[in-house]
Tab-separated table of C-alpha atoms in Angstrom:
chain	number	residue	atom	x	y	z
I	1	MET	CA	40.826	80.058	-66.476
I	2	ASP	CA	38.290	77.956	-64.574
I	3	ALA	CA	37.623	75.786	-67.608
I	4	LEU	CA	41.332	75.126	-68.154
I	5	LEU	CA	41.846	74.162	-64.529
I	6	SER	CA	38.756	71.969	-64.523
I	7	SER	CA	40.033	70.062	-67.546
I	8	ILE	CA	43.035	68.908	-65.489
I	9	THR	CA	40.713	67.185	-63.001
I	10	GLU	CA	39.623	64.788	-65.728
I	11	ARG	CA	43.223	63.661	-66.158
I	12	GLN	CA	43.596	61.930	-62.766
I	13	THR	CA	43.260	58.370	-64.088
I	14	PRO	CA	45.644	58.659	-67.081
I	15	LEU	CA	48.126	60.562	-64.913
I	16	THR	CA	48.123	57.767	-62.347
I	17	GLU	CA	48.511	55.076	-65.006
I	18	THR	CA	51.416	56.913	-66.622
I	19	LEU	CA	53.088	57.449	-63.272
I	20	VAL	CA	53.039	53.733	-62.501
I	21	LYS	CA	54.565	53.013	-65.919
I	22	LEU	CA	57.364	55.540	-65.407
I	23	ALA	CA	58.094	54.543	-61.812
I	24	GLN	CA	58.511	50.890	-62.749
I	25	ILE	CA	61.283	51.753	-65.197
I	26	ASN	CA	64.413	51.809	-63.082
I	27	SER	CA	66.249	55.072	-63.651
I	28	GLY	CA	68.853	55.093	-60.922
I	29	THR	CA	71.398	57.744	-61.884
I	30	LEU	CA	74.057	55.282	-63.019
I	31	ASN	CA	71.538	53.114	-64.914
I	32	ARG	CA	72.092	54.934	-68.172
I	33	ALA	CA	69.761	52.726	-70.204
I	34	GLY	CA	66.896	53.210	-67.748
I	35	VAL	CA	67.387	56.973	-67.510
I	36	ASN	CA	67.397	57.194	-71.289
I	37	GLN	CA	64.250	55.075	-71.532
I	38	VAL	CA	62.398	57.444	-69.198
I	39	GLY	CA	63.783	60.460	-71.040
I	40	GLU	CA	62.678	59.096	-74.409
I	41	LEU	CA	59.152	58.344	-73.185
I	42	LEU	CA	58.706	61.738	-71.573
I	43	SER	CA	60.177	63.746	-74.426
I	44	LYS	CA	57.803	61.986	-76.834
I	45	MET	CA	54.861	62.843	-74.555
I	46	PHE	CA	55.933	66.484	-74.336
I	47	CYS	CA	56.363	66.787	-78.092
I	48	ALA	CA	53.061	65.047	-78.870
I	49	ARG	CA	50.990	67.160	-76.489
I	50	LEU	CA	52.814	70.487	-76.734
I	51	ASN	CA	54.151	70.576	-80.313
I	52	CYS	CA	57.464	71.885	-79.013
I	53	HIS	CA	61.076	71.903	-80.191
I	54	HIS	CA	63.218	69.071	-78.813
I	55	GLN	CA	66.971	68.785	-78.351
I	56	GLN	CA	68.887	65.883	-76.807
I	57	HIS	CA	72.343	66.352	-75.300
I	58	ALA	CA	74.993	64.022	-73.944
I	59	VAL	CA	76.516	65.147	-70.646
I	60	ALA	CA	79.954	64.521	-69.182
I	61	ALA	CA	80.556	61.230	-67.395
I	62	SER	CA	80.471	61.025	-63.607
I	63	THR	CA	83.867	60.262	-62.099
I	64	GLN	CA	84.456	58.609	-58.735
I	65	LEU	CA	87.777	57.717	-57.163
I	66	ARG	CA	88.467	54.112	-56.266
I	67	THR	CA	90.261	53.230	-53.036
I	68	ASP	CA	93.589	53.086	-54.889
I	69	GLY	CA	93.032	56.599	-56.265
I	70	SER	CA	92.258	55.554	-59.828
I	71	ALA	CA	89.267	57.124	-61.546
I	72	GLU	CA	86.099	55.187	-62.279
I	73	GLU	CA	83.922	56.794	-64.937
I	74	HIS	CA	80.208	56.235	-65.337
I	75	ARG	CA	78.440	57.339	-68.510
I	76	LEU	CA	75.261	59.200	-67.673
I	77	GLY	CA	71.958	59.401	-69.475
I	78	ASP	CA	71.116	62.175	-71.917
I	79	LEU	CA	69.665	65.569	-71.095
I	80	HIS	CA	66.564	66.787	-72.935
I	81	ILE	CA	65.620	70.386	-73.731
I	82	LEU	CA	62.083	71.128	-74.923
I	83	SER	CA	61.071	74.659	-75.789
I	84	LYS	CA	58.371	76.820	-77.311
I	85	ARG	CA	58.148	80.498	-78.294
I	86	PRO	CA	61.746	81.551	-77.543
I	87	ASP	CA	60.923	85.031	-78.858
I	88	ALA	CA	58.030	85.691	-76.456
I	89	PRO	CA	58.621	88.618	-74.075
I	90	LEU	CA	58.624	86.518	-70.885
I	91	GLN	CA	60.743	83.357	-70.719
I	92	VAL	CA	60.145	80.705	-68.060
I	93	LEU	CA	62.504	77.803	-67.351
I	94	LEU	CA	60.938	74.595	-65.992
I	95	THR	CA	63.224	71.817	-64.793
I	96	GLY	CA	62.955	68.264	-63.532
I	97	HIS	CA	65.216	65.243	-63.274
I	98	LEU	CA	64.872	61.813	-64.838
I	99	ASP	CA	67.040	59.928	-62.349
I	100	THR	CA	66.233	58.408	-58.972
I	101	VAL	CA	68.403	57.255	-56.067
I	102	PHE	CA	67.481	53.591	-56.583
I	103	PRO	CA	70.171	51.653	-58.506
I	104	ALA	CA	69.442	49.005	-61.098
I	105	ASP	CA	69.883	46.217	-58.527
I	106	SER	CA	67.673	47.869	-55.891
I	107	ALA	CA	65.018	45.711	-54.242
I	108	PHE	CA	62.585	48.621	-54.685
I	109	GLN	CA	61.360	48.311	-58.267
I	110	ARG	CA	57.571	48.010	-58.240
I	111	CYS	CA	54.598	50.168	-57.240
I	112	GLN	CA	51.940	49.110	-54.793
I	113	TRP	CA	48.745	50.715	-53.550
I	114	LEU	CA	48.656	51.648	-49.872
I	115	ASP	CA	45.067	52.860	-50.212
I	116	ASP	CA	42.920	54.338	-52.984
I	117	GLN	CA	44.730	57.700	-52.750
I	118	THR	CA	48.261	56.597	-51.901
I	119	LEU	CA	50.768	54.901	-54.191
I	120	GLN	CA	54.143	53.615	-53.063
I	121	GLY	CA	56.920	53.228	-55.584
I	122	PRO	CA	60.448	54.260	-56.619
I	123	GLY	CA	60.515	57.880	-57.725
I	124	VAL	CA	56.747	58.403	-57.581
I	125	SER	CA	57.340	61.634	-55.638
I	126	ASP	CA	60.974	62.343	-56.423
I	127	MET	CA	60.275	63.123	-59.085
I	128	LYS	CA	58.387	61.284	-61.777
I	129	GLY	CA	55.132	62.612	-60.355
I	130	GLY	CA	56.547	66.130	-60.648
I	131	LEU	CA	57.471	65.595	-64.293
I	132	LEU	CA	53.855	64.725	-65.063
I	133	VAL	CA	52.659	67.774	-63.127
I	134	MET	CA	54.878	69.923	-65.328
I	135	LEU	CA	53.570	68.360	-68.538
I	136	GLU	CA	49.945	68.666	-67.440
I	137	ALA	CA	50.311	72.317	-66.432
I	138	LEU	CA	51.941	73.252	-69.730
I	139	SER	CA	49.258	71.363	-71.652
I	140	ALA	CA	46.550	73.375	-69.916
I	141	PHE	CA	48.414	76.654	-70.439
I	142	GLU	CA	48.786	75.950	-74.155
I	143	GLN	CA	44.979	76.035	-74.461
I	144	SER	CA	44.780	79.618	-73.171
I	145	PRO	CA	44.617	82.813	-75.281
I	146	LEU	CA	47.692	84.183	-73.462
I	147	THR	CA	50.292	81.852	-74.891
I	148	GLN	CA	52.012	84.418	-77.136
I	149	ARG	CA	53.042	86.415	-74.084
I	150	LEU	CA	55.089	83.623	-72.528
I	151	GLY	CA	57.716	81.278	-73.890
I	152	TRP	CA	59.069	78.334	-71.977
I	153	THR	CA	61.911	75.850	-71.861
I	154	VAL	CA	61.861	72.491	-70.110
I	155	ILE	CA	65.074	70.781	-69.007
I	156	LEU	CA	64.906	67.090	-68.140
I	157	ASN	CA	68.311	66.242	-66.705
I	158	PRO	CA	69.785	62.812	-65.907
I	159	ASP	CA	72.012	63.465	-62.884
I	160	GLU	CA	70.322	65.657	-60.266
I	161	GLU	CA	70.533	62.982	-57.579
I	162	ILE	CA	74.347	63.107	-57.671
I	163	GLY	CA	74.511	66.912	-57.740
I	164	SER	CA	73.993	67.544	-61.488
I	165	PRO	CA	77.723	67.459	-62.338
I	166	GLY	CA	77.094	66.805	-66.026
I	167	SER	CA	74.162	69.171	-66.479
I	168	ALA	CA	75.308	72.083	-64.290
I	169	ALA	CA	76.805	74.035	-67.190
I	170	ILE	CA	73.612	73.714	-69.257
I	171	LEU	CA	71.478	74.792	-66.289
I	172	ALA	CA	73.675	77.860	-65.777
I	173	GLN	CA	73.555	78.745	-69.474
I	174	GLN	CA	69.786	78.416	-69.643
I	175	ALA	CA	69.385	80.476	-66.457
I	176	GLN	CA	70.904	83.451	-68.272
I	177	GLN	CA	68.277	83.217	-71.013
I	178	HIS	CA	65.182	83.147	-68.800
I	179	ASP	CA	63.335	85.423	-66.407
I	180	LEU	CA	62.329	82.938	-63.716
I	181	GLY	CA	62.338	79.243	-62.920
I	182	LEU	CA	59.795	76.626	-61.860
I	183	ILE	CA	61.216	73.350	-60.550
I	184	TYR	CA	59.267	70.178	-59.862
I	185	GLU	CA	60.942	68.634	-56.853
I	186	PRO	CA	58.366	67.158	-54.452
I	187	ALA	CA	56.714	69.404	-51.904
I	188	LEU	CA	57.848	69.136	-48.310
I	189	PRO	CA	56.060	66.298	-46.462
I	190	ASN	CA	53.490	68.765	-45.070
I	191	GLY	CA	52.760	69.999	-48.589
I	192	GLN	CA	54.546	73.319	-48.155
I	193	LEU	CA	57.245	74.878	-50.329
I	194	ALA	CA	60.985	74.834	-49.722
I	195	GLY	CA	62.352	78.354	-49.350
I	196	GLU	CA	65.991	78.774	-48.419
I	197	ARG	CA	68.099	75.681	-49.063
I	198	LYS	CA	71.473	74.622	-47.771
I	199	GLY	CA	74.474	74.345	-50.065
I	200	SER	CA	76.250	71.070	-50.630
I	201	GLY	CA	79.680	69.676	-51.370
I	202	ASN	CA	80.878	66.124	-52.011
I	203	PHE	CA	84.384	65.018	-51.095
I	204	THR	CA	86.600	61.946	-51.147
I	205	ALA	CA	89.502	61.315	-48.755
I	206	LEU	CA	92.186	58.833	-49.881
I	207	PHE	CA	94.582	57.323	-47.357
I	208	THR	CA	97.876	55.591	-48.122
I	209	GLY	CA	99.868	53.672	-45.524
I	210	VAL	CA	102.423	50.872	-45.578
I	211	ALA	CA	101.438	47.232	-46.074
I	212	ALA	CA	102.945	44.592	-43.812
I	213	HIS	CA	102.292	41.101	-42.476
I	214	ALA	CA	99.775	41.423	-39.650
I	215	GLY	CA	101.642	38.901	-37.472
I	216	ARG	CA	105.335	38.812	-38.331
I	217	GLU	CA	105.921	42.481	-39.135
I	218	HIS	CA	102.931	44.387	-37.843
I	219	HIS	CA	105.288	47.011	-36.428
I	220	LEU	CA	106.535	47.821	-39.919
I	221	GLY	CA	103.077	48.561	-41.262
I	222	ARG	CA	101.166	51.825	-41.250
I	223	ASN	CA	97.428	51.187	-41.121
I	224	ALA	CA	95.496	53.291	-43.633
I	225	ILE	CA	92.137	52.248	-42.152
I	226	CYS	CA	93.175	53.429	-38.677
I	227	ALA	CA	94.222	56.755	-40.175
I	228	MET	CA	90.855	56.963	-41.896
I	229	ALA	CA	89.106	56.211	-38.599
I	230	GLU	CA	90.906	59.130	-36.962
I	231	PHE	CA	89.906	61.365	-39.860
I	232	ILE	CA	86.266	60.266	-39.712
I	233	THR	CA	86.124	60.933	-35.971
I	234	ALA	CA	87.643	64.386	-36.399
I	235	VAL	CA	85.280	65.284	-39.237
I	236	ASP	CA	82.244	64.083	-37.302
I	237	GLN	CA	83.282	66.221	-34.339
I	238	LEU	CA	82.957	69.326	-36.528
I	239	ASN	CA	79.176	68.870	-36.383
I	240	GLY	CA	77.643	71.382	-34.022
I	241	ARG	CA	80.600	73.752	-34.137
I	242	ARG	CA	79.117	76.116	-36.748
I	243	ASP	CA	75.464	77.006	-37.078
I	244	GLY	CA	73.736	75.112	-39.867
I	245	VAL	CA	76.810	73.173	-41.036
I	246	THR	CA	76.572	69.374	-41.129
I	247	LEU	CA	79.145	66.832	-42.248
I	248	ASN	CA	78.196	63.249	-43.045
I	249	ILE	CA	80.486	60.314	-43.790
I	250	GLY	CA	78.577	58.218	-46.313
I	251	VAL	CA	81.049	55.614	-47.641
I	252	ALA	CA	84.141	54.039	-46.051
I	253	ASP	CA	86.223	51.133	-47.329
I	254	GLY	CA	89.762	49.788	-47.469
I	255	GLY	CA	91.982	46.789	-47.069
I	256	GLU	CA	91.825	43.357	-48.665
I	257	THR	CA	92.384	40.791	-45.920
I	258	THR	CA	92.671	40.611	-42.142
I	259	ASN	CA	96.222	39.221	-42.101
I	260	GLN	CA	97.715	42.283	-43.776
I	261	VAL	CA	98.144	45.806	-42.475
I	262	PRO	CA	96.044	47.727	-45.017
I	263	ASP	CA	97.879	50.362	-47.009
I	264	GLN	CA	94.849	51.907	-48.737
I	265	ALA	CA	91.527	53.269	-47.543
I	266	ARG	CA	88.873	55.663	-48.775
I	267	CYS	CA	85.918	57.560	-47.404
I	268	ARG	CA	83.400	59.779	-49.126
I	269	PHE	CA	81.510	62.494	-47.314
I	270	ASN	CA	79.022	65.283	-47.835
I	271	ILE	CA	78.963	68.757	-46.308
I	272	ARG	CA	75.879	70.988	-46.054
I	273	THR	CA	76.283	74.738	-45.579
I	274	ARG	CA	73.891	77.507	-44.585
I	275	ILE	CA	75.716	80.545	-45.973
I	276	SER	CA	78.529	80.966	-48.479
I	277	ALA	CA	81.092	81.807	-45.771
I	278	ASP	CA	80.630	78.298	-44.357
I	279	GLU	CA	82.550	76.852	-47.278
I	280	GLN	CA	85.788	78.601	-46.320
I	281	TRP	CA	85.403	77.558	-42.682
I	282	CYS	CA	84.934	73.928	-43.705
I	283	GLN	CA	87.944	74.003	-46.006
I	284	GLN	CA	90.090	75.439	-43.226
I	285	GLN	CA	88.970	72.759	-40.764
I	286	LEU	CA	89.621	69.998	-43.268
I	287	GLN	CA	93.118	71.347	-43.903
I	288	ILE	CA	93.861	71.264	-40.179
I	289	ILE	CA	92.711	67.660	-39.911
I	290	GLN	CA	94.628	66.735	-43.066
I	291	GLN	CA	97.834	68.203	-41.630
I	292	GLN	CA	97.367	66.253	-38.401
I	293	ILE	CA	96.904	62.974	-40.285
I	294	ASN	CA	99.810	63.637	-42.634
I	295	SER	CA	102.126	64.329	-39.698
I	296	LYS	CA	102.003	60.604	-38.881
I	297	GLU	CA	104.951	58.590	-40.165
I	298	GLY	CA	104.154	56.583	-43.275
I	299	ILE	CA	100.626	57.959	-43.698
I	300	SER	CA	99.441	60.140	-46.564
I	301	LEU	CA	95.996	61.723	-46.883
I	302	THR	CA	94.791	63.508	-50.015
I	303	LEU	CA	91.442	65.292	-50.260
I	304	HIS	CA	89.403	65.552	-53.446
I	305	GLY	CA	86.082	67.189	-54.257
I	306	SER	CA	84.414	70.556	-53.990
I	307	PHE	CA	81.257	72.436	-53.126
I	308	GLY	CA	78.984	71.967	-56.122
I	309	ARG	CA	75.834	73.755	-54.959
I	310	PRO	CA	75.901	77.096	-53.123
I	311	PRO	CA	73.242	77.836	-50.517
I	312	LYS	CA	69.986	79.164	-51.936
I	313	GLN	CA	68.931	82.366	-50.215
I	314	LEU	CA	65.803	84.366	-50.955
I	315	ASP	CA	66.311	87.849	-52.390
I	316	GLN	CA	63.493	90.212	-53.355
I	317	ALA	CA	63.005	88.568	-56.758
I	318	HIS	CA	62.600	85.157	-55.120
I	319	LEU	CA	60.211	86.546	-52.520
I	320	ALA	CA	58.042	88.158	-55.190
I	321	LEU	CA	57.786	84.854	-57.041
I	322	PHE	CA	57.000	82.971	-53.834
I	323	GLN	CA	54.284	85.498	-53.095
I	324	LEU	CA	52.698	84.844	-56.497
I	325	VAL	CA	52.714	81.102	-55.793
I	326	THR	CA	51.078	81.561	-52.397
I	327	GLU	CA	48.418	83.833	-53.908
I	328	CYS	CA	47.628	81.236	-56.579
I	329	SER	CA	47.457	78.444	-54.018
I	330	GLY	CA	45.108	80.552	-51.926
I	331	LEU	CA	42.790	81.046	-54.872
I	332	LEU	CA	42.711	77.268	-55.274
I	333	GLY	CA	41.668	76.869	-51.647
I	334	ALA	CA	44.938	75.430	-50.285
I	335	PRO	CA	47.241	78.325	-49.345
I	336	LEU	CA	50.928	77.476	-49.208
I	337	ALA	CA	53.851	78.956	-47.307
I	338	TRP	CA	57.570	78.310	-47.538
I	339	GLU	CA	60.086	76.895	-45.056
I	340	SER	CA	63.854	76.544	-44.916
I	341	THR	CA	65.240	73.060	-45.590
I	342	GLY	CA	68.543	71.247	-45.398
I	343	GLY	CA	68.019	69.634	-48.780
I	344	CYS	CA	69.412	71.017	-52.019
I	345	CYS	CA	68.483	70.656	-55.680
I	346	ASP	CA	68.864	72.309	-59.067
I	347	GLY	CA	67.102	75.336	-57.578
I	348	ASN	CA	70.426	76.051	-55.855
I	349	ASN	CA	72.211	76.003	-59.215
I	350	LEU	CA	69.694	78.296	-60.887
I	351	SER	CA	69.647	80.705	-57.974
I	352	ALA	CA	73.459	80.879	-58.013
I	353	ALA	CA	73.218	81.746	-61.717
I	354	GLY	CA	70.885	84.633	-60.853
I	355	LEU	CA	67.546	83.061	-61.762
I	356	PRO	CA	64.746	83.470	-59.176
I	357	ASN	CA	62.891	80.190	-58.808
I	358	VAL	CA	60.471	78.113	-56.769
I	359	ASP	CA	61.740	74.552	-56.580
I	360	THR	CA	59.071	72.425	-54.871
I	361	LEU	CA	56.158	72.619	-57.281
I	362	GLY	CA	55.947	68.852	-57.617
I	363	VAL	CA	53.655	66.402	-55.892
I	364	GLN	CA	53.012	65.803	-52.214
I	365	GLY	CA	54.232	62.542	-50.741
I	366	GLY	CA	56.811	61.321	-48.290
I	367	HIS	CA	59.703	59.033	-47.344
I	368	ILE	CA	61.612	60.062	-50.469
I	369	HIS	CA	64.985	58.357	-50.994
I	370	SER	CA	63.727	55.293	-49.126
I	371	HIS	CA	61.952	52.059	-50.014
I	372	SER	CA	58.817	53.538	-48.446
I	373	GLU	CA	58.541	56.473	-50.881
I	374	PHE	CA	54.922	57.321	-51.641
I	375	ILE	CA	52.728	59.905	-53.358
I	376	ARG	CA	49.353	61.291	-52.400
I	377	LEU	CA	47.744	60.798	-55.800
I	378	PRO	CA	45.275	63.732	-55.728
I	379	SER	CA	48.314	66.015	-55.608
I	380	LEU	CA	49.006	65.204	-59.275
I	381	VAL	CA	45.928	67.210	-60.253
I	382	GLU	CA	46.226	69.759	-57.457
I	383	ARG	CA	49.802	70.677	-58.270
I	384	ALA	CA	49.173	70.724	-62.023
I	385	GLN	CA	46.326	73.181	-61.450
I	386	LEU	CA	48.608	75.311	-59.283
I	387	SER	CA	51.330	75.484	-61.941
I	388	ALA	CA	48.824	76.159	-64.697
I	389	MET	CA	47.447	79.086	-62.709
I	390	ILE	CA	50.980	80.385	-62.068
I	391	LEU	CA	51.738	80.333	-65.803
I	392	LEU	CA	48.470	82.089	-66.597
I	393	ARG	CA	49.110	84.775	-63.994
I	394	LEU	CA	52.635	85.307	-65.312
I	395	ALA	CA	51.295	85.683	-68.852
I	396	GLU	CA	48.700	88.221	-67.717
I	397	GLN	CA	51.422	90.665	-66.654
I	398	PRO	CA	54.653	89.562	-68.313
I	399	ASP	CA	56.401	92.922	-67.933
I	400	THR	CA	56.283	92.593	-64.137
I	401	TRP	CA	58.590	89.594	-64.219
I	402	LEU	CA	61.132	90.595	-66.843
I	403	ARG	CA	64.748	90.857	-65.773
I	404	ASN	CA	67.870	91.992	-67.588
I	405	ARG	CA	69.001	88.828	-69.312
I	406	MET	CA	72.512	88.466	-70.665
């Protein structure tokens, strides 16, 4: 084992060079060409180094509602599945996403060195660094004599940053065919693991009023933006009323000109939940607010959307897997613990499908989802060594981790 882990140390320079190359390819979720370019490069690297089976899948388009209620579809990049030894007794699912939050026209497109151990760039932590950690760990594992005891599948999906709407069904299907999951989201800023995660839902509220001349016939109009403002205020006031539940208005627009009473408006918002029962409470509160808005003459409010990711809570299977990870990290001289977080990821999806998983095995960095995102470069090697050791330990006692798969 020591020799395999030591071999990863020698990969620091090529890992860094590859990371810069990947990060400087824009792969904002809706930049289909960029996402596909990253997916093609990575899948070729996986196949070349791991001699694995490769499948490429189209996923359903992402649909958003315009202010007038019409649907706007965005074609997403392809999803890649790479696998090896599907008949081995223990099956491990490893996942990571190709997309970032930075759109094609973002000002944040290039990497720059902050010091000799710190690189700033789009997606370097979330999660192109994590994808390389995954590849490096599997490459080391494939050199061990234990490979026949463990089979693995890698999913590289194109839409995690918008909630994985197109890849959710594939994630759920693959969860049923595996015993546990390893996910390469970045570590928490302090380097620790995310444990319990909040659930998430994305919603759109559409408002219809009555257009009128803002001067001559203002009294005949019904202002959709004012109705939206009342709704936004009421939704924001739900914050703090239920433990762990947060509601955030992220997008608001409407109207065309200042000399017309606007008859259309739209806002999009996100809800985070701590436990499953929170979803029903939120739906009830939204219905009450909707009824209040719709009671106004000439105003109509319709709500669209749903909760796409349930909260991730740690059962005994999750805790056992977390304990293995902490033991491995301790043996490497950097013991890890886990903490609850308000963020969510594909670990929520896999957990909801019954697959125990650890979802922050990627690199250590910070300021993710901002133009200051950075990676601590030594974590590429450190985290690859951690995952390689986890895979080796799993293969040593595969029967311990088997579950009843459908």
